[in-house]
Amino acid sequence: MKLTAAFVALAAVAGIGADAQSVCTTNAARKEIRSLTPAQWSTTANTLAAMQNYGWFQWFAYLHTANFNVIHNCEFFFPFHRRFLQDFESVGRTFNSGFALPYWDEVRDYANPAASAVLTAAYTGSNGQGSNKCVTNGLQGSWTMSYPSNHCLRRQYNNGNTINPLYSPEYIQSLLSRSTTMAQLRPAIEYSLHGAVHLALGGDMVQNYSPNDFAFWLHHANIDRLWFTWQMQNPNRNFWSAAGTDASGKAIGLNTAIPYYGDAIVNLMYPSRNGMCFSYDNYNTVTSKRSLSTRGASKCIPRPQSVLPSLPDLIEGVFDDVNEVLADSEAVVKQTLATLSAPMLNKWFPTLANNNTVTYTASDIPEAPIVAEVAVDSSSPYSQMSAPALPSDAYDVAGDMVDSSFYSTPQDEPTPEEDYSASTVEVISEATSSAPSDAYSGESSAEADSASSSEEYTAAVPIPSHDTNDTYDASEAENYSQSYQIFDLGSKPDTSGLDGEGPKYPMPNPFPFTPGFIQMHGYSVKEIKAHYALATEFVGDMNADNYQSPYAKGAQSLLGTVADILSDVL
């Protein structure tokens, strides 16, 4: 088909068809959605509406569905989704050259996600309503989604009209700090924040056609931003790290072609190069330990300092309204984490220990270790403004829109009336050897400081290794169970701070995966439990160390008063 004149003109403005091996002449500047000006959000919303009208949401929902089983639970996860985001963004820029895909820094909202401004009529809309769980306000409130069949955009929060806590910005920072390869970072992020947000929103977001919901694009832009943040944390070690396995267990690396697009992974690793024409607004706030071996000739070049936007005052150690905090969460918590004891920093944040931090810039990125056999093709694969017609079997690969196991809580989870009983999160005895043997020690920071240097507080906790031999077991997934409490009081409520001995606003536990979500992705129950055990150990350690997360205030609003909680367990 011939390009329309309007499409050709817009494509030229967007830079489509530029030399794939050159530095991008123009980058889409990706910003946190709440930092957009009204005019910028209007541009975004109008562009997205045009894309919906021309069938692009249907197209991208189909592409994600058709490739679902080969882009999750393996090391294609990061590079495929980066290319997928760029494809979506490039289409948007053909409609409006000023379009840039925003991201949602969800961990700012982790304590009470439903209170996020992002989930209101001002942006993406809120919870689904009525028996069909239709989103009736916000960007997509009046849209009819056409894949896999005509339906309203659906959402079904995982706690009625509220959402259970996500993973904290501190925990995500810990994952970035402790991961030394992409093969470690991928499951650490996929099995935590990535899955948690999909489960939090429910509806279309817990189906393989989740790109129907614009929240998918905001979420994955943030996941990609976190990957880039990690790449820049230690460029000499991290930037070109791509070794791992595909969904079948076969080894992959920088020269491996990703599913569907066929681009070599090496050509997708560098934002602002090779057709990946985008940047993130927090680029100059990425800091980490810098080894002497990476300094080279540039060691005398002055490094830009991280400058945070003006922040709201902390009241009793927390932000009163996280929607007013415009700085990225990683930059904020790096400041508050400085209050932790040295053993805690060594255990959970090794790159932040001993104040070994420095800002990296593009000059610190080493040259790519290989040249891809096939260069990335940044030209548009599409021949007209309308999305391509779907193949005849497109509707056969979509998931079940009403599978209740995606919304049900794990089997052994207490009912809402029992959430705050004095039981503890179960011990994961079958976890991998690198996972803890119990939920958390409950040691105070003083006790930890006096511990022997051979004990766990003095060495960083390793990321559980991904065992390609530990395959999905349908029976284990169907019978998966994980008890859950927002605050794990146990027999020592002081470790959660709710009796006034710890932080005023203790860190809540993240909500675990559900059986349906594990089955959908083919995850190993053993691996999921190992990662979740570490997450709850982290929460216990942080509360026991009297750490006050500046984003933690909202969790207690999900519970009632602290006095009511304590009266149930003491």
XYZ file of C-alpha atoms in Angstrom:
570
model
C 0.000 0.000 0.000
C 1.123 3.575 -0.648
C 1.861 5.961 2.162
C -0.531 8.838 2.471
C 1.020 12.278 2.012
C 0.246 13.183 5.622
C 1.834 10.003 6.919
C 5.004 10.537 4.852
C 5.373 14.075 6.142
C 4.861 13.066 9.743
C 7.205 10.107 9.383
C 9.935 12.423 8.134
C 9.460 14.742 11.100
C 9.620 11.777 13.487
C 12.967 10.671 12.063
C 11.713 7.319 10.810
C 14.139 5.752 8.387
C 17.245 7.351 9.904
C 20.582 5.547 9.735
C 20.184 2.801 12.339
C 23.861 2.923 13.337
C 24.016 6.657 13.975
C 23.248 8.669 17.073
C 19.594 9.715 17.083
C 19.111 13.301 15.960
C 15.967 13.697 18.060
C 14.957 11.776 21.162
C 11.494 11.449 22.633
C 11.882 12.808 26.167
C 10.068 10.388 28.465
C 8.831 11.968 31.699
C 6.907 10.769 34.724
C 3.273 11.255 33.819
C 2.502 13.532 36.778
C 5.275 15.919 35.741
C 3.720 16.600 32.342
C 2.277 20.057 31.822
C -1.429 20.250 30.937
C -0.425 20.954 27.326
C 1.904 17.944 27.239
C -0.760 15.639 28.660
C -3.260 16.994 26.148
C -0.832 16.177 23.330
C -0.344 12.699 24.757
C -4.067 12.024 25.214
C -4.982 13.319 21.739
C -2.264 11.221 20.113
C -3.393 8.106 21.947
C -6.997 8.713 20.932
C -5.911 8.936 17.292
C -3.941 5.714 17.648
C -7.017 4.020 19.087
C -9.175 5.286 16.237
C -6.738 3.912 13.673
C -6.580 0.487 15.316
C -3.132 0.637 16.915
C -4.158 -0.413 20.415
C -5.720 -3.508 18.892
C -2.560 -4.187 16.903
C -0.168 -3.911 19.814
C -2.448 -5.956 22.079
C -2.363 -8.665 19.424
C 1.440 -8.511 19.019
C 1.936 -8.898 22.758
C -0.509 -11.786 22.862
C 1.028 -13.600 19.902
C 4.518 -13.425 21.420
C 3.547 -13.707 25.073
C 5.092 -17.090 25.815
C 8.530 -16.212 24.434
C 9.000 -12.720 25.914
C 8.359 -13.448 29.586
C 10.213 -15.570 32.113
C 13.414 -15.307 30.075
C 16.074 -12.778 29.103
C 14.122 -11.518 26.104
C 11.925 -9.724 28.655
C 13.864 -6.446 28.803
C 15.037 -6.094 25.163
C 11.747 -7.157 23.589
C 9.711 -4.735 25.654
C 12.183 -1.915 24.959
C 11.699 -2.499 21.224
C 7.943 -2.848 21.719
C 7.787 0.495 23.528
C 9.858 2.154 20.815
C 7.533 0.763 18.141
C 4.455 2.120 19.921
C 6.113 5.485 20.537
C 7.277 5.770 16.929
C 3.731 5.223 15.686
C 2.559 7.955 18.050
C 5.201 10.328 16.715
C 3.899 9.866 13.184
C 0.609 11.328 14.392
C 2.274 14.060 16.458
C 6.027 14.655 16.337
C 5.894 15.994 19.904
C 4.594 12.729 21.337
C 6.732 10.981 23.941
C 5.672 8.007 25.988
C 5.410 8.917 29.685
C 6.201 6.497 32.480
C 4.559 5.863 35.835
C 6.969 5.701 38.767
C 4.591 3.348 40.564
C 6.751 2.762 43.603
C 6.055 6.324 44.756
C 2.513 5.068 45.268
C 3.447 1.649 46.631
C 1.866 2.023 50.081
C -1.602 2.900 48.749
C -1.595 2.635 44.939
C -5.299 3.364 44.484
C -4.684 6.879 45.831
C -2.329 7.669 42.960
C -3.371 10.584 40.770
C -2.412 8.376 37.816
C -5.455 6.210 38.590
C -7.969 9.034 38.426
C -10.090 10.740 35.788
C -7.236 13.206 35.270
C -5.085 10.488 33.675
C -5.765 6.797 33.078
C -9.047 6.409 34.951
C -9.802 4.468 38.093
C -11.237 1.099 39.088
C -13.731 -0.731 36.911
C -17.413 -0.327 37.716
C -20.413 -2.612 37.539
C -20.542 -6.299 36.745
C -18.307 -5.882 33.691
C -15.692 -3.876 35.632
C -15.663 -1.139 32.987
C -13.416 1.897 33.442
C -15.810 4.811 33.043
C -13.512 7.824 33.430
C -10.117 9.077 32.371
C -8.327 8.612 29.061
C -10.075 5.393 28.002
C -13.369 5.791 29.839
C -15.412 5.969 26.634
C -13.288 3.695 24.474
C -14.324 0.346 23.038
C -11.379 -2.015 22.957
C -11.588 -4.346 19.964
C -9.129 -7.091 20.858
C -9.796 -9.939 21.344
C -13.419 -8.823 20.980
C -15.336 -5.609 21.515
C -15.393 -4.711 25.209
C -14.887 -1.791 27.532
C -11.476 -1.352 29.114
C -11.662 -3.474 32.241
C -9.992 -3.094 35.617
C -10.556 -4.985 38.832
C -8.388 -3.833 41.731
C -6.978 -6.632 43.859
C -8.524 -5.406 47.114
C -12.029 -4.238 46.229
C -11.878 -0.492 45.660
C -8.345 -0.310 46.980
C -5.071 -1.909 45.917
C -2.786 -3.906 48.161
C 0.743 -2.504 48.600
C 3.287 -2.858 45.801
C 7.053 -3.149 46.208
C 8.705 -0.157 47.853
C 11.183 2.136 46.082
C 13.741 0.998 48.630
C 13.299 -2.645 47.641
C 13.594 -1.850 43.944
C 16.735 0.134 44.726
C 18.038 -2.918 46.561
C 17.395 -5.112 43.517
C 19.281 -2.656 41.313
C 22.108 -2.538 43.821
C 22.447 -6.310 44.283
C 22.049 -7.427 40.659
C 25.327 -7.821 38.792
C 23.998 -9.265 35.501
C 20.877 -8.787 33.436
C 20.090 -12.445 34.065
C 19.835 -11.579 37.779
C 17.990 -8.302 37.328
C 15.362 -9.727 34.961
C 13.699 -12.193 37.366
C 14.231 -9.797 40.277
C 12.113 -7.162 38.514
C 9.755 -9.478 36.632
C 8.862 -11.454 39.764
C 8.315 -8.314 41.836
C 7.248 -4.904 40.538
C 6.392 -6.010 37.015
C 3.904 -8.654 38.075
C 2.637 -6.708 41.080
C 1.351 -3.796 38.993
C -0.369 -6.064 36.474
C -2.098 -7.876 39.339
C -2.920 -4.653 41.154
C -5.033 -3.299 38.289
C -6.560 -6.581 37.110
C -9.008 -6.585 34.225
C -7.258 -6.299 30.866
C -3.934 -5.903 32.702
C -3.952 -9.531 33.852
C -4.504 -10.858 30.344
C -1.945 -11.428 27.629
C -3.548 -8.533 25.730
C -2.696 -6.124 28.553
C -1.442 -3.411 26.108
C -5.124 -2.526 25.701
C -4.714 -0.526 28.927
C -2.544 2.575 28.575
C -1.371 1.789 32.121
C 0.580 -1.071 30.478
C 2.635 1.412 28.471
C 3.238 3.656 31.476
C 4.239 0.630 33.538
C 6.608 -0.878 30.995
C 8.194 2.486 30.247
C 9.052 2.562 33.949
C 10.357 -1.010 33.871
C 12.555 -0.023 30.922
C 13.692 3.099 32.788
C 14.719 0.927 35.735
C 16.685 -1.328 33.393
C 18.466 1.719 31.974
C 19.066 3.029 35.503
C 20.739 -0.288 36.309
C 22.759 -0.170 33.071
C 24.109 3.227 34.128
C 24.716 2.129 37.711
C 27.992 0.573 36.606
C 28.287 0.931 32.819
C 31.528 -0.984 32.543
C 29.895 -4.059 34.051
C 26.170 -3.627 33.401
C 25.595 -1.717 30.202
C 26.110 -4.536 27.716
C 25.081 -7.380 30.003
C 22.614 -9.542 28.062
C 23.619 -13.182 28.489
C 20.849 -15.489 29.581
C 18.367 -17.980 28.193
C 15.252 -17.885 26.070
C 11.940 -19.451 27.096
C 13.130 -22.891 25.994
C 16.336 -22.663 28.030
C 18.592 -22.005 25.028
C 21.464 -19.586 25.622
C 21.078 -16.083 24.184
C 23.379 -13.061 24.056
C 24.019 -9.716 22.431
C 23.895 -11.055 18.888
C 20.653 -12.991 19.399
C 17.622 -11.726 17.479
C 14.588 -10.898 19.602
C 11.202 -12.455 18.799
C 9.024 -10.878 16.084
C 11.182 -7.836 15.316
C 14.379 -9.766 14.583
C 16.707 -7.049 15.925
C 19.919 -8.177 17.596
C 19.831 -7.443 21.317
C 23.044 -5.392 21.086
C 21.231 -2.847 18.929
C 18.544 -2.328 21.570
C 20.810 -1.707 24.542
C 21.617 1.970 24.100
C 18.816 4.563 24.367
C 19.510 7.427 21.913
C 21.390 5.084 19.550
C 20.530 2.573 16.835
C 16.942 3.692 16.402
C 16.169 3.637 20.146
C 15.447 7.358 19.969
C 14.266 8.182 23.483
C 15.671 9.400 26.789
C 14.511 9.507 30.412
C 14.212 12.604 32.524
C 16.202 11.133 35.442
C 19.312 10.332 33.389
C 21.590 12.699 35.290
C 20.416 11.475 38.685
C 21.766 7.941 38.267
C 24.576 7.365 40.755
C 26.560 4.412 41.960
C 29.948 3.118 42.993
C 32.578 3.747 40.348
C 35.592 1.490 40.232
C 39.038 2.763 39.301
C 39.103 0.405 36.370
C 36.279 2.285 34.642
C 37.657 5.793 35.048
C 40.306 5.748 32.358
C 41.158 8.978 30.616
C 37.931 10.659 31.669
C 38.678 10.492 35.388
C 39.473 14.213 35.643
C 36.304 15.367 33.937
C 33.993 17.069 36.470
C 30.894 15.014 37.093
C 27.481 16.701 37.205
C 25.871 16.580 40.611
C 22.420 15.126 41.122
C 20.011 17.985 41.653
C 16.573 17.070 42.918
C 13.533 19.186 42.111
C 12.044 21.059 45.032
C 10.504 18.463 47.322
C 7.560 18.787 49.708
C 8.496 18.815 53.377
C 8.672 15.512 55.188
C 6.155 15.357 58.022
C 7.149 12.801 60.644
C 9.514 11.332 58.073
C 7.001 10.894 55.239
C 5.518 12.830 52.354
C 1.932 13.785 53.095
C 0.927 13.388 49.438
C 3.262 11.422 47.186
C 1.497 12.834 44.121
C 3.247 16.131 44.857
C 6.728 14.566 44.752
C 8.120 15.192 41.274
C 11.611 13.730 41.775
C 12.187 10.140 40.743
C 11.908 7.772 43.670
C 15.417 6.311 43.312
C 17.038 9.718 43.837
C 14.906 10.446 46.907
C 15.438 7.147 48.684
C 19.183 7.201 48.069
C 19.219 10.170 50.425
C 17.011 8.604 53.094
C 18.843 5.274 52.925
C 21.914 7.044 54.267
C 20.312 6.748 57.715
C 20.607 2.949 57.681
C 23.205 1.144 59.750
C 26.344 -0.011 57.954
C 25.416 -3.707 58.184
C 22.056 -2.979 56.562
C 23.672 -1.051 53.726
C 26.152 -3.858 53.193
C 23.407 -6.471 53.202
C 20.809 -4.820 50.989
C 22.508 -1.890 49.207
C 26.133 -2.836 48.478
C 26.603 -0.145 45.820
C 25.546 2.525 48.326
C 27.724 1.317 51.202
C 30.658 3.450 52.377
C 29.384 6.430 50.339
C 30.944 4.985 47.186
C 28.693 6.849 44.772
C 29.373 8.846 41.661
C 27.330 10.096 38.735
C 27.940 8.350 35.443
C 27.500 10.013 32.076
C 27.478 8.804 28.490
C 31.263 9.156 28.371
C 31.496 6.265 30.835
C 29.638 3.843 28.564
C 32.107 1.430 26.944
C 31.946 0.605 23.273
C 29.682 -2.278 22.344
C 31.657 -5.521 22.596
C 30.336 -6.770 19.258
C 28.880 -5.420 16.040
C 25.590 -7.081 15.217
C 25.477 -9.229 12.140
C 22.191 -7.570 11.204
C 21.676 -3.859 11.872
C 18.474 -2.657 13.463
C 15.954 -1.339 10.959
C 14.437 1.807 12.420
C 12.297 2.472 9.373
C 8.573 2.073 9.774
C 7.328 -1.467 9.151
C 3.870 -0.043 8.572
C 2.567 1.165 5.235
C -0.285 3.456 6.274
C -1.699 5.377 9.181
C -4.154 2.605 9.991
C -2.829 -0.397 11.867
C -2.316 -3.586 9.866
C -5.180 -6.025 9.600
C -4.934 -8.861 12.078
C -4.237 -12.370 10.779
C -7.122 -14.809 10.699
C -5.908 -16.685 13.782
C -5.313 -13.550 15.871
C -8.300 -14.203 18.089
C -7.364 -17.797 18.845
C -4.319 -16.908 20.962
C -5.955 -14.509 23.411
C -6.454 -15.457 27.038
C -9.598 -15.990 29.073
C -11.195 -12.668 29.967
C -13.065 -14.000 33.000
C -10.650 -16.482 34.601
C -11.258 -15.907 38.300
C -7.858 -17.279 39.330
C -6.268 -14.009 38.191
C -8.277 -12.100 40.763
C -8.455 -14.604 43.595
C -5.874 -14.335 46.326
C -3.484 -17.215 47.045
C -5.318 -20.106 48.618
C -3.963 -19.795 52.135
C -4.370 -16.037 52.388
C -6.558 -14.948 55.306
C -9.931 -13.422 54.537
C -10.117 -9.616 54.898
C -11.526 -9.996 58.408
C -8.492 -12.107 59.372
C -5.780 -10.083 57.659
C -4.316 -8.780 60.874
C -4.262 -11.896 63.022
C -0.993 -12.787 64.724
C 0.121 -15.282 62.107
C 3.287 -14.689 60.110
C 4.200 -14.999 56.486
C 5.001 -18.642 55.904
C 8.587 -19.814 55.889
C 9.779 -20.860 52.449
C 11.768 -23.948 53.315
C 12.070 -25.062 49.718
C 13.592 -21.791 48.489
C 16.895 -21.778 46.666
C 20.090 -21.885 48.671
C 20.676 -18.174 48.148
C 17.356 -17.259 49.750
C 16.925 -16.727 53.511
C 15.883 -19.609 55.712
C 13.237 -17.603 57.510
C 11.177 -14.468 56.988
C 13.501 -12.125 58.874
C 15.634 -12.164 61.978
C 14.026 -9.276 63.854
C 17.470 -8.124 65.035
C 17.782 -4.485 65.913
C 20.480 -2.476 64.176
C 22.507 -2.502 67.392
C 22.380 -6.277 67.530
C 23.350 -6.416 63.885
C 26.316 -4.130 64.449
C 27.650 -6.500 67.061
C 27.251 -9.555 64.847
C 30.232 -11.493 63.562
C 31.562 -10.428 60.167
C 30.694 -13.895 58.883
C 26.973 -13.416 59.518
C 24.365 -12.394 56.979
C 24.302 -8.715 57.900
C 27.844 -8.144 56.648
C 27.466 -9.463 53.108
C 25.042 -8.534 50.364
C 22.096 -10.883 49.934
C 22.450 -12.546 46.527
C 19.665 -12.499 43.977
C 18.191 -16.029 43.748
C 19.676 -17.700 40.721
C 17.436 -18.733 37.853
C 17.689 -22.489 37.335
C 16.711 -23.464 33.798
C 16.113 -26.991 35.061
C 13.505 -25.727 37.523
C 10.626 -25.737 35.068
C 6.995 -24.856 35.425
C 4.882 -27.461 37.214
C 1.154 -27.068 36.534
C 0.132 -28.935 39.669
C 2.400 -26.809 41.884
C 1.085 -23.613 40.301
C -2.546 -24.627 40.719
C -1.960 -25.421 44.399
C 0.310 -22.467 45.077
C -0.374 -20.737 48.361
C 1.156 -17.789 50.182
C -0.317 -16.244 53.319
C -0.364 -12.458 53.406
C -0.620 -9.612 55.880
C 0.081 -5.986 55.089
C 2.034 -5.734 58.343
C 3.598 -8.950 59.567
C 3.292 -8.377 63.308
C 3.881 -11.913 64.508
C 4.775 -12.094 68.194
C 6.906 -8.932 68.028
C 4.860 -5.951 66.819
C 7.836 -3.692 67.547
C 9.519 -5.053 64.414
C 6.747 -3.401 62.410
C 6.754 -0.201 64.435
C 3.021 -0.146 65.078
C 3.437 -0.008 68.864
C 5.402 3.227 68.692
C 8.829 1.604 69.031
C 9.690 1.578 65.344
C 8.998 3.980 62.465
C 5.666 5.776 62.738
C 4.725 4.580 59.274
C 6.216 1.099 58.894
C 6.904 -0.442 55.519
C 4.108 -2.811 54.403
C 4.617 -6.205 52.820
C 4.019 -6.368 49.056
C 1.090 -8.436 47.871
C 2.121 -11.863 46.524
C 1.386 -13.365 43.136
C -1.805 -15.336 42.587
C -2.112 -18.895 41.224
C -3.659 -17.720 37.959
C -0.864 -15.238 37.301
C 1.781 -17.892 37.897
C 0.007 -20.329 35.586
C -0.403 -17.703 32.864
C 3.351 -16.987 32.769
C 4.573 -20.509 33.418
C 6.592 -19.369 36.453
C 8.358 -21.793 38.754
C 6.598 -21.761 42.135
C 9.940 -22.426 43.806
C 11.484 -19.320 42.261
C 8.475 -17.120 43.003
C 8.529 -18.179 46.642
C 12.278 -17.621 46.922
C 11.967 -14.061 45.604
C 8.946 -13.299 47.787
C 10.717 -14.615 50.892
C 13.534 -12.141 50.248
C 11.041 -9.307 49.799
C 9.378 -9.966 53.149
C 12.759 -10.415 54.839
C 13.722 -7.000 53.476
C 10.575 -5.386 54.906
C 11.220 -6.930 58.298
C 14.840 -5.799 58.324
C 13.980 -2.236 57.325
C 11.305 -1.890 59.984
C 13.541 -3.475 62.625
C 16.289 -1.004 61.710
C 13.814 1.813 62.397
C 13.980 3.018 58.809
C 11.219 5.421 57.797
C 10.311 5.180 54.122
C 9.245 8.654 52.946
C 6.555 7.050 50.752
C 5.035 4.740 53.399
C 2.230 6.855 54.849
C -0.628 5.511 52.751
C -0.510 1.876 53.875
C -2.102 2.463 57.249
C -5.151 3.994 55.583
C -5.893 0.489 54.289
C -6.099 -0.835 57.846
C -7.956 1.501 60.166
C -6.272 2.903 63.241
C -3.045 1.548 64.651
C -4.791 1.025 67.988
C -7.363 -1.222 66.318
C -4.636 -3.260 64.658
C -2.642 -3.725 67.843
C -5.716 -4.634 69.887
C -6.223 -7.594 67.572
C -2.764 -9.028 68.100
C -1.549 -8.087 71.580
